[in-house]
PDB file of C-alpha atoms in Angstrom:
ATOM      1  CA  ARG A   1     113.677  98.528 176.375  1.00 38.00           C
ATOM      2  CA  GLY A   2     111.165  95.894 178.104  1.00 40.00           C
ATOM      3  CA  TRP A   3     109.973  92.415 177.182  1.00 44.00           C
ATOM      4  CA  THR A   4     107.013  90.981 178.806  1.00 43.00           C
ATOM      5  CA  GLY A   5     106.143  87.334 178.602  1.00 42.00           C
ATOM      6  CA  TRP A   6     103.614  84.844 179.605  1.00 36.00           C
ATOM      7  CA  TRP A   7     103.683  81.285 180.629  1.00 35.00           C
ATOM      8  CA  ILE A   8     100.628  78.310 180.016  1.00 34.00           C
ATOM      9  CA  GLY A   9     100.834  75.524 181.497  1.00 34.00           C
ATOM     10  CA  LYS A  10      97.826  74.072 179.820  1.00 34.00           C
ATOM     11  CA  THR A  11      95.694  75.697 176.802  1.00 33.00           C
ATOM     12  CA  GLY A  12      91.743  74.884 175.590  1.00 31.00           C
ATOM     13  CA  PHE A  13      90.025  75.615 172.783  1.00 31.00           C
ATOM     14  CA  PHE A  14      86.052  76.684 173.435  1.00 32.00           C
ATOM     15  CA  TRP A  15      83.161  77.302 171.282  1.00 32.00           C
ATOM     16  CA  VAL A  16      80.433  78.920 172.374  1.00 35.00           C
ATOM     17  CA  GLY A  17      76.797  76.553 172.463  1.00 37.00           C
ATOM     18  CA  GLU A  18      73.844  77.853 170.517  1.00 42.00           C
ATOM     19  CA  HIS A  19      72.167  81.133 171.703  1.00 43.00           C
ATOM     20  CA  VAL A  20      68.211  80.511 172.562  1.00 47.00           C
ATOM     21  CA  GLU A  21      66.789  84.096 171.295  1.00 56.00           C
ATOM     22  CA  GLY A  22      65.171  84.987 175.131  1.00 56.00           C
ATOM     23  CA  GLY A  23      67.144  82.340 176.975  1.00 54.00           C
ATOM     24  CA  PRO A  24      70.418  82.482 178.414  1.00 53.00           C
ATOM     25  CA  PRO A  25      73.448  82.722 176.749  1.00 52.00           C
ATOM     26  CA  GLY A  26      75.582  79.292 175.916  1.00 52.00           C
ATOM     27  CA  GLU A  27      77.865  78.120 178.031  1.00 49.00           C
ATOM     28  CA  LEU A  28      81.292  77.440 177.043  1.00 47.00           C
ATOM     29  CA  GLU A  29      81.891  73.694 175.853  1.00 48.00           C
ATOM     30  CA  PRO A  30      85.376  72.533 176.113  1.00 48.00           C
ATOM     31  CA  PHE A  31      86.836  71.197 172.322  1.00 47.00           C
ATOM     32  CA  GLY A  32      88.815  68.146 172.960  1.00 59.00           C
ATOM     33  CA  SER A  33      90.041  66.968 176.260  1.00 73.00           C
ATOM     34  CA  MET A  34      92.168  69.219 178.175  1.00 79.00           C
ATOM     35  CA  TRP A  35      94.219  66.224 179.986  1.00 83.00           C
ATOM     36  CA  SER A  36      94.878  62.531 179.252  1.00 87.00           C
ATOM     37  CA  THR A  37      93.683  59.778 180.598  1.00 88.00           C
ATOM     38  CA  ALA A  38      96.824  59.639 183.204  1.00 88.00           C
ATOM     39  CA  GLU A  39      96.476  63.035 183.971  1.00 88.00           C
ATOM     40  CA  LYS A  40      92.726  62.432 184.943  1.00 87.00           C
ATOM     41  CA  ALA A  41      93.844  59.891 186.891  1.00 88.00           C
ATOM     42  CA  HIS A  42      96.611  61.454 189.135  1.00 86.00           C
ATOM     43  CA  ASN A  43      94.324  64.671 189.394  1.00 83.00           C
ATOM     44  CA  LEU A  44      97.117  66.643 187.253  1.00 83.00           C
ATOM     45  CA  GLY A  45      94.588  68.891 186.205  1.00 81.00           C
ATOM     46  CA  GLN A  46      94.519  70.838 187.938  1.00 84.00           C
ATOM     47  CA  ALA A  47      97.395  73.621 188.180  1.00 88.00           C
ATOM     48  CA  VAL A  48      98.231  72.930 191.538  1.00 91.00           C
ATOM     49  CA  SER A  49      99.113  69.749 190.853  1.00 90.00           C
ATOM     50  CA  ALA A  50     100.624  69.873 187.399  1.00 90.00           C
ATOM     51  CA  PHE A  51     103.087  72.816 188.035  1.00 93.00           C
ATOM     52  CA  PRO A  52     104.761  71.531 191.457  1.00 95.00           C
ATOM     53  CA  LEU A  53     105.178  68.283 189.447  1.00 93.00           C
ATOM     54  CA  ALA A  54     107.140  70.329 186.896  1.00 94.00           C
ATOM     55  CA  GLU A  55     109.344  71.919 190.310  1.00 97.00           C
ATOM     56  CA  HIS A  56     110.488  68.696 191.629  1.00 97.00           C
ATOM     57  CA  ALA A  57     111.268  66.975 187.746  1.00 95.00           C
ATOM     58  CA  ARG A  58     113.647  69.920 187.235  1.00 95.00           C
ATOM     59  CA  ARG A  59     115.045  69.602 190.928  1.00 97.00           C
ATOM     60  CA  ALA A  60     115.796  65.881 190.431  1.00 96.00           C
ATOM     61  CA  ARG A  61     117.219  66.979 186.960  1.00 93.00           C
ATOM     62  CA  ARG A  62     119.565  69.534 188.722  1.00 95.00           C
ATOM     63  CA  GLY A  63     120.362  67.404 192.336  1.00 97.00           C
ATOM     64  CA  ALA A  64     118.888  69.524 194.156  1.00 97.00           C
ATOM     65  CA  THR A  65     117.287  68.853 197.936  1.00 98.00           C
ATOM     66  CA  VAL A  66     113.560  70.251 198.424  1.00 98.00           C
ATOM     67  CA  LYS A  67     115.051  72.310 200.647  1.00 98.00           C
ATOM     68  CA  GLU A  68     117.406  74.096 198.056  1.00 98.00           C
ATOM     69  CA  THR A  69     114.177  74.576 195.630  1.00 98.00           C
ATOM     70  CA  GLN A  70     112.172  76.148 198.074  1.00 98.00           C
ATOM     71  CA  GLU A  71     114.947  78.416 199.257  1.00 98.00           C
ATOM     72  CA  GLU A  72     115.153  79.499 195.576  1.00 98.00           C
ATOM     73  CA  SER A  73     111.971  79.518 194.752  1.00 98.00           C
ATOM     74  CA  ALA A  74     111.609  82.437 197.815  1.00 98.00           C
ATOM     75  CA  ALA A  75     114.655  83.689 196.952  1.00 98.00           C
ATOM     76  CA  PHE A  76     112.763  84.953 193.595  1.00 98.00           C
ATOM     77  CA  PHE A  77     109.322  85.340 194.894  1.00 98.00           C
ATOM     78  CA  GLN A  78     110.699  87.763 197.718  1.00 98.00           C
ATOM     79  CA  GLY A  79     111.419  90.234 194.859  1.00 98.00           C
ATOM     80  CA  PHE A  80     107.972  89.727 193.101  1.00 98.00           C
ATOM     81  CA  SER A  81     106.076  90.711 196.708  1.00 98.00           C
ATOM     82  CA  GLU A  82     108.428  93.758 196.764  1.00 98.00           C
ATOM     83  CA  VAL A  83     107.566  95.162 193.866  1.00 98.00           C
ATOM     84  CA  ALA A  84     103.693  94.351 194.099  1.00 98.00           C
ATOM     85  CA  ALA A  85     104.245  96.374 197.805  1.00 98.00           C
ATOM     86  CA  ARG A  86     105.344  99.550 196.111  1.00 97.00           C
ATOM     87  CA  ASP A  87     102.169  99.863 193.699  1.00 96.00           C
ATOM     88  CA  PRO A  88      99.521  99.626 196.285  1.00 96.00           C
ATOM     89  CA  GLU A  89      96.970 101.083 193.816  1.00 95.00           C
ATOM     90  CA  ASN A  90      97.160  98.541 191.459  1.00 95.00           C
ATOM     91  CA  ALA A  91      98.263  95.059 193.489  1.00 96.00           C
ATOM     92  CA  TRP A  92      95.787  92.732 195.213  1.00 96.00           C
ATOM     93  CA  PHE A  93      98.381  91.971 197.578  1.00 96.00           C
ATOM     94  CA  PRO A  94     100.696  94.833 198.073  1.00 97.00           C
ATOM     95  CA  LYS A  95     103.033  93.371 200.594  1.00 97.00           C
ATOM     96  CA  ALA A  96     106.774  92.535 201.062  1.00 98.00           C
ATOM     97  CA  TRP A  97     107.496  89.123 202.411  1.00 98.00           C
ATOM     98  CA  SER A  98     110.734  88.151 203.527  1.00 98.00           C
ATOM     99  CA  ARG A  99     112.248  84.422 202.129  1.00 98.00           C
ATOM    100  CA  GLU A 100     111.398  83.130 205.628  1.00 98.00           C
ATOM    101  CA  GLU A 101     107.597  84.206 205.645  1.00 98.00           C
ATOM    102  CA  LEU A 102     107.361  82.955 202.313  1.00 98.00           C
ATOM    103  CA  LEU A 103     108.584  79.530 202.914  1.00 98.00           C
ATOM    104  CA  GLU A 104     107.230  79.387 207.390  1.00 97.00           C
ATOM    105  CA  GLU A 105     104.744  76.177 208.274  1.00 96.00           C
ATOM    106  CA  SER A 106     101.199  77.992 209.500  1.00 96.00           C
ATOM    107  CA  GLY A 107      97.620  78.241 208.744  1.00 95.00           C
ATOM    108  CA  GLU A 108      97.782  81.064 206.693  1.00 96.00           C
ATOM    109  CA  ASN A 109     100.854  78.988 204.722  1.00 98.00           C
ATOM    110  CA  ARG A 110      99.770  75.875 204.285  1.00 97.00           C
ATOM    111  CA  MET A 111     100.970  73.556 201.835  1.00 97.00           C
ATOM    112  CA  VAL A 112      98.556  73.633 198.571  1.00 96.00           C
ATOM    113  CA  GLY A 113     101.237  71.558 196.072  1.00 95.00           C
ATOM    114  CA  HIS A 114     104.400  70.430 197.514  1.00 97.00           C
ATOM    115  CA  PRO A 115     106.560  72.161 197.237  1.00 98.00           C
ATOM    116  CA  TYR A 116     104.714  75.328 197.363  1.00 98.00           C
ATOM    117  CA  ARG A 117     103.092  76.537 200.262  1.00 98.00           C
ATOM    118  CA  LYS A 118      99.832  79.168 199.986  1.00 97.00           C
ATOM    119  CA  ARG A 119     102.298  82.234 199.571  1.00 98.00           C
ATOM    120  CA  LEU A 120     103.929  80.855 196.361  1.00 98.00           C
ATOM    121  CA  ASN A 121     101.050  80.233 194.497  1.00 97.00           C
ATOM    122  CA  ALA A 122      98.530  82.434 191.639  1.00 96.00           C
ATOM    123  CA  VAL A 123      95.856  83.824 193.162  1.00 92.00           C
ATOM    124  CA  LEU A 124      92.726  83.838 191.033  1.00 89.00           C
ATOM    125  CA  THR A 125      89.806  85.437 192.520  1.00 90.00           C
ATOM    126  CA  VAL A 126      90.780  88.740 191.974  1.00 93.00           C
ATOM    127  CA  ASP A 127      88.651  91.864 190.435  1.00 93.00           C
ATOM    128  CA  GLN A 128      91.109  93.304 187.957  1.00 93.00           C
ATOM    129  CA  GLY A 129      91.082  94.610 183.848  1.00 92.00           C
ATOM    130  CA  ALA A 130      93.779  96.179 182.086  1.00 93.00           C
ATOM    131  CA  ALA A 131      93.634  97.539 178.186  1.00 92.00           C
ATOM    132  CA  ALA A 132      96.420  98.838 175.602  1.00 90.00           C
ATOM    133  CA  VAL A 133      95.037 101.386 173.302  1.00 89.00           C
ATOM    134  CA  ILE A 134      96.938 100.994 169.539  1.00 92.00           C
ATOM    135  CA  LEU A 135      96.833 103.532 167.502  1.00 93.00           C
ATOM    136  CA  ALA A 136      98.345 103.966 163.415  1.00 95.00           C
ATOM    137  CA  ALA A 137     101.372 106.387 164.020  1.00 94.00           C
ATOM    138  CA  GLY A 138      99.057 108.886 161.902  1.00 96.00           C
ATOM    139  CA  GLU A 139      96.576 108.988 164.648  1.00 96.00           C
ATOM    140  CA  ALA A 140      98.815 109.107 167.333  1.00 95.00           C
ATOM    141  CA  GLU A 141     100.062 112.260 165.800  1.00 96.00           C
ATOM    142  CA  ARG A 142      96.770 113.467 164.612  1.00 97.00           C
ATOM    143  CA  LEU A 143      95.793 113.417 168.886  1.00 96.00           C
ATOM    144  CA  GLY A 144      99.030 114.876 169.559  1.00 96.00           C
ATOM    145  CA  ILE A 145     100.676 111.914 171.775  1.00 94.00           C
ATOM    146  CA  PRO A 146     104.320 113.409 171.994  1.00 95.00           C
ATOM    147  CA  LEU A 147     106.448 111.305 170.073  1.00 93.00           C
ATOM    148  CA  GLU A 148     108.558 110.371 173.448  1.00 92.00           C
ATOM    149  CA  LYS A 149     105.180 108.608 174.466  1.00 90.00           C
ATOM    150  CA  TRP A 150     105.128 106.177 171.379  1.00 92.00           C
ATOM    151  CA  VAL A 151     105.771 102.902 172.555  1.00 91.00           C
ATOM    152  CA  PHE A 152     106.767  99.838 169.553  1.00 90.00           C
ATOM    153  CA  LEU A 153     106.763  96.244 169.178  1.00 89.00           C
ATOM    154  CA  HIS A 154     110.561  94.956 168.514  1.00 91.00           C
ATOM    155  CA  GLY A 155     109.865  91.632 168.041  1.00 92.00           C
ATOM    156  CA  GLY A 156     107.911  88.303 169.500  1.00 92.00           C
ATOM    157  CA  GLY A 157     108.242  85.004 169.168  1.00 92.00           C
ATOM    158  CA  ASP A 158     105.851  81.922 169.386  1.00 90.00           C
ATOM    159  CA  ALA A 159     106.576  78.207 169.770  1.00 90.00           C
ATOM    160  CA  SER A 160     103.904  74.970 171.330  1.00 87.00           C
ATOM    161  CA  GLU A 161     104.968  71.867 173.139  1.00 85.00           C
ATOM    162  CA  GLU A 162     103.495  68.209 173.067  1.00 85.00           C
ATOM    163  CA  PHE A 163     100.223  69.392 174.601  1.00 83.00           C
ATOM    164  CA  PHE A 164     100.029  66.475 177.202  1.00 86.00           C
ATOM    165  CA  SER A 165     102.657  67.725 179.889  1.00 84.00           C
ATOM    166  CA  THR A 166     103.221  64.096 181.235  1.00 85.00           C
ATOM    167  CA  GLU A 167     103.800  62.677 177.661  1.00 87.00           C
ATOM    168  CA  ARG A 168     106.495  65.603 177.135  1.00 86.00           C
ATOM    169  CA  GLU A 169     110.510  64.173 176.923  1.00 86.00           C
ATOM    170  CA  ASN A 170     111.326  66.181 180.048  1.00 87.00           C
ATOM    171  CA  ILE A 171     108.354  67.254 182.763  1.00 87.00           C
ATOM    172  CA  GLY A 172     110.761  70.058 184.253  1.00 89.00           C
ATOM    173  CA  GLY A 173     111.512  71.345 181.294  1.00 86.00           C
ATOM    174  CA  PHE A 174     109.806  73.146 178.881  1.00 83.00           C
ATOM    175  CA  PRO A 175     112.155  73.886 175.547  1.00 89.00           C
ATOM    176  CA  SER A 176     109.525  75.837 173.926  1.00 90.00           C
ATOM    177  CA  ALA A 177     109.526  79.085 176.496  1.00 89.00           C
ATOM    178  CA  ALA A 178     113.345  78.948 175.501  1.00 92.00           C
ATOM    179  CA  THR A 179     112.743  78.780 171.987  1.00 94.00           C
ATOM    180  CA  ALA A 180     110.235  81.775 171.873  1.00 94.00           C
ATOM    181  CA  ILE A 181     111.899  84.330 173.945  1.00 94.00           C
ATOM    182  CA  HIS A 182     115.385  83.576 171.814  1.00 94.00           C
ATOM    183  CA  ALA A 183     113.064  83.813 168.944  1.00 95.00           C
ATOM    184  CA  ALA A 184     111.600  87.074 170.099  1.00 94.00           C
ATOM    185  CA  ALA A 185     115.269  88.383 170.882  1.00 94.00           C
ATOM    186  CA  GLU A 186     116.542  88.055 167.669  1.00 95.00           C
ATOM    187  CA  ASN A 187     113.425  89.398 166.013  1.00 94.00           C
ATOM    188  CA  ALA A 188     114.058  92.534 168.291  1.00 94.00           C
ATOM    189  CA  GLY A 189     117.993  92.564 167.308  1.00 95.00           C
ATOM    190  CA  VAL A 190     118.794  91.819 171.092  1.00 95.00           C
ATOM    191  CA  LYS A 191     121.904  90.158 170.949  1.00 95.00           C
ATOM    192  CA  ASP A 192     122.345  89.981 174.841  1.00 95.00           C
ATOM    193  CA  LEU A 193     118.682  89.590 176.652  1.00 94.00           C
ATOM    194  CA  PRO A 194     120.358  90.424 180.294  1.00 95.00           C
ATOM    195  CA  GLN A 195     122.522  93.143 179.598  1.00 95.00           C
ATOM    196  CA  GLU A 196     120.439  94.799 176.671  1.00 95.00           C
ATOM    197  CA  ILE A 197     116.677  94.690 178.436  1.00 94.00           C
ATOM    198  CA  LYS A 198     116.345  96.796 181.182  1.00 94.00           C
ATOM    199  CA  HIS A 199     112.602  95.373 182.531  1.00 95.00           C
ATOM    200  CA  PHE A 200     111.557  92.460 182.338  1.00 95.00           C
ATOM    201  CA  ASN A 201     107.697  90.863 183.618  1.00 96.00           C
ATOM    202  CA  LEU A 202     107.775  86.926 183.749  1.00 95.00           C
ATOM    203  CA  TYR A 203     104.480  84.973 184.048  1.00 94.00           C
ATOM    204  CA  SER A 204     104.695  83.940 187.259  1.00 96.00           C
ATOM    205  CA  CYS A 205     102.055  81.572 188.252  1.00 95.00           C
ATOM    206  CA  PHE A 206     104.145  79.320 190.230  1.00 97.00           C
ATOM    207  CA  PRO A 207     108.052  79.418 190.804  1.00 98.00           C
ATOM    208  CA  ILE A 208     109.044  77.139 188.429  1.00 97.00           C
ATOM    209  CA  ALA A 209     107.352  79.024 185.888  1.00 95.00           C
ATOM    210  CA  VAL A 210     109.660  81.795 186.877  1.00 97.00           C
ATOM    211  CA  LYS A 211     112.766  79.470 186.751  1.00 97.00           C
ATOM    212  CA  LEU A 212     112.306  78.126 183.269  1.00 95.00           C
ATOM    213  CA  ALA A 213     112.240  81.666 181.881  1.00 95.00           C
ATOM    214  CA  ALA A 214     114.681  82.520 183.499  1.00 96.00           C
ATOM    215  CA  ASP A 215     117.124  80.015 182.575  1.00 94.00           C
ATOM    216  CA  ALA A 216     116.499  80.450 179.484  1.00 94.00           C
ATOM    217  CA  ILE A 217     117.219  84.476 179.586  1.00 95.00           C
ATOM    218  CA  GLY A 218     120.159  83.738 181.657  1.00 95.00           C
ATOM    219  CA  VAL A 219     119.247  85.725 185.222  1.00 97.00           C
ATOM    220  CA  GLY A 220     118.695  84.709 188.876  1.00 96.00           C
ATOM    221  CA  PRO A 221     116.625  86.212 191.495  1.00 96.00           C
ATOM    222  CA  ASP A 222     119.445  88.541 192.106  1.00 96.00           C
ATOM    223  CA  ARG A 223     117.731  90.524 188.801  1.00 96.00           C
ATOM    224  CA  GLN A 224     114.012  92.139 189.401  1.00 96.00           C
ATOM    225  CA  LEU A 225     111.848  89.737 187.083  1.00 97.00           C
ATOM    226  CA  THR A 226     108.589  91.804 187.239  1.00 97.00           C
ATOM    227  CA  VAL A 227     107.073  95.311 186.647  1.00 97.00           C
ATOM    228  CA  THR A 228     103.723  94.206 188.790  1.00 97.00           C
ATOM    229  CA  GLY A 229     104.458  91.841 191.349  1.00 97.00           C
ATOM    230  CA  GLY A 230     103.794  88.720 189.825  1.00 97.00           C
ATOM    231  CA  LEU A 231     100.618  86.564 189.909  1.00 97.00           C
ATOM    232  CA  PRO A 232     100.497  85.922 193.703  1.00 97.00           C
ATOM    233  CA  TYR A 233     100.808  89.388 195.010  1.00 98.00           C
ATOM    234  CA  HIS A 234      99.768  91.943 192.481  1.00 97.00           C
ATOM    235  CA  GLY A 235      96.814  89.293 191.353  1.00 96.00           C
ATOM    236  CA  GLY A 236      96.090  86.385 188.779  1.00 91.00           C
ATOM    237  CA  PRO A 237      93.375  87.563 186.772  1.00 87.00           C
ATOM    238  CA  GLY A 238      93.525  84.204 184.334  1.00 80.00           C
ATOM    239  CA  ALA A 239      96.018  85.069 181.104  1.00 78.00           C
ATOM    240  CA  ASN A 240      94.572  88.807 181.039  1.00 89.00           C
ATOM    241  CA  TYR A 241      97.581  88.640 183.665  1.00 92.00           C
ATOM    242  CA  ALA A 242      99.885  89.234 180.659  1.00 91.00           C
ATOM    243  CA  LEU A 243      97.853  92.220 179.621  1.00 93.00           C
ATOM    244  CA  HIS A 244      98.530  93.810 182.950  1.00 95.00           C
ATOM    245  CA  GLY A 245     102.490  93.163 182.395  1.00 94.00           C
ATOM    246  CA  VAL A 246     101.747  95.066 178.623  1.00 93.00           C
ATOM    247  CA  ALA A 247     100.207  98.033 180.851  1.00 93.00           C
ATOM    248  CA  ALA A 248     102.421  98.081 183.532  1.00 94.00           C
ATOM    249  CA  MET A 249     105.498  97.753 181.158  1.00 92.00           C
ATOM    250  CA  VAL A 250     103.871 100.799 179.107  1.00 88.00           C
TER     251      VAL A 250
END
């Protein structure tokens, strides 16, 4: 069994503008505001600002120091980079980083959004693609696909948050993640996630996303929590990363 999950800090709805025959394609236009007035004023529309803020809120709630928080981040992402390093055919940055290298202060590892240095950030500028083939059981049988190759979805979960992150009761915690995770487990008949699930692939744009999902599951950095290597090392092709997780899991 495997569980693959993804994390969205902000979501948006778009509509395609009217297309004029012979002219350029219509542009994507935002439907409503993605950020509140306060978030815009403080540049929290950028993920490199919003996720670090959530990290600091979680840190403050737990009474941890900045150093402890950074070391925890490196502990999680060292394992992610090791998985990417074992898959050079698919990973954009197939290099295993030590905890010290992830936190070192250098020009190649500058501070991007405190407390995250560059090597702890997702990389969107990649050229990657993934696909999943979905068949009815009868069609799979007709094509002669061996039964042991069939993969079924056992359960799923969905939840939503207050849209603007700064208007949530707790900026450093996303209870909808825990709700969705446990709903998926219940629907799949899983009573003990750490014991019954062998493989995980957590959305990993920044360490806080992994930490909050890991908190909900009840696991720590000693457990392998990715099958791809994560967005900073496998590569982070936007929301399509979740499909890469599905493909790698299968």
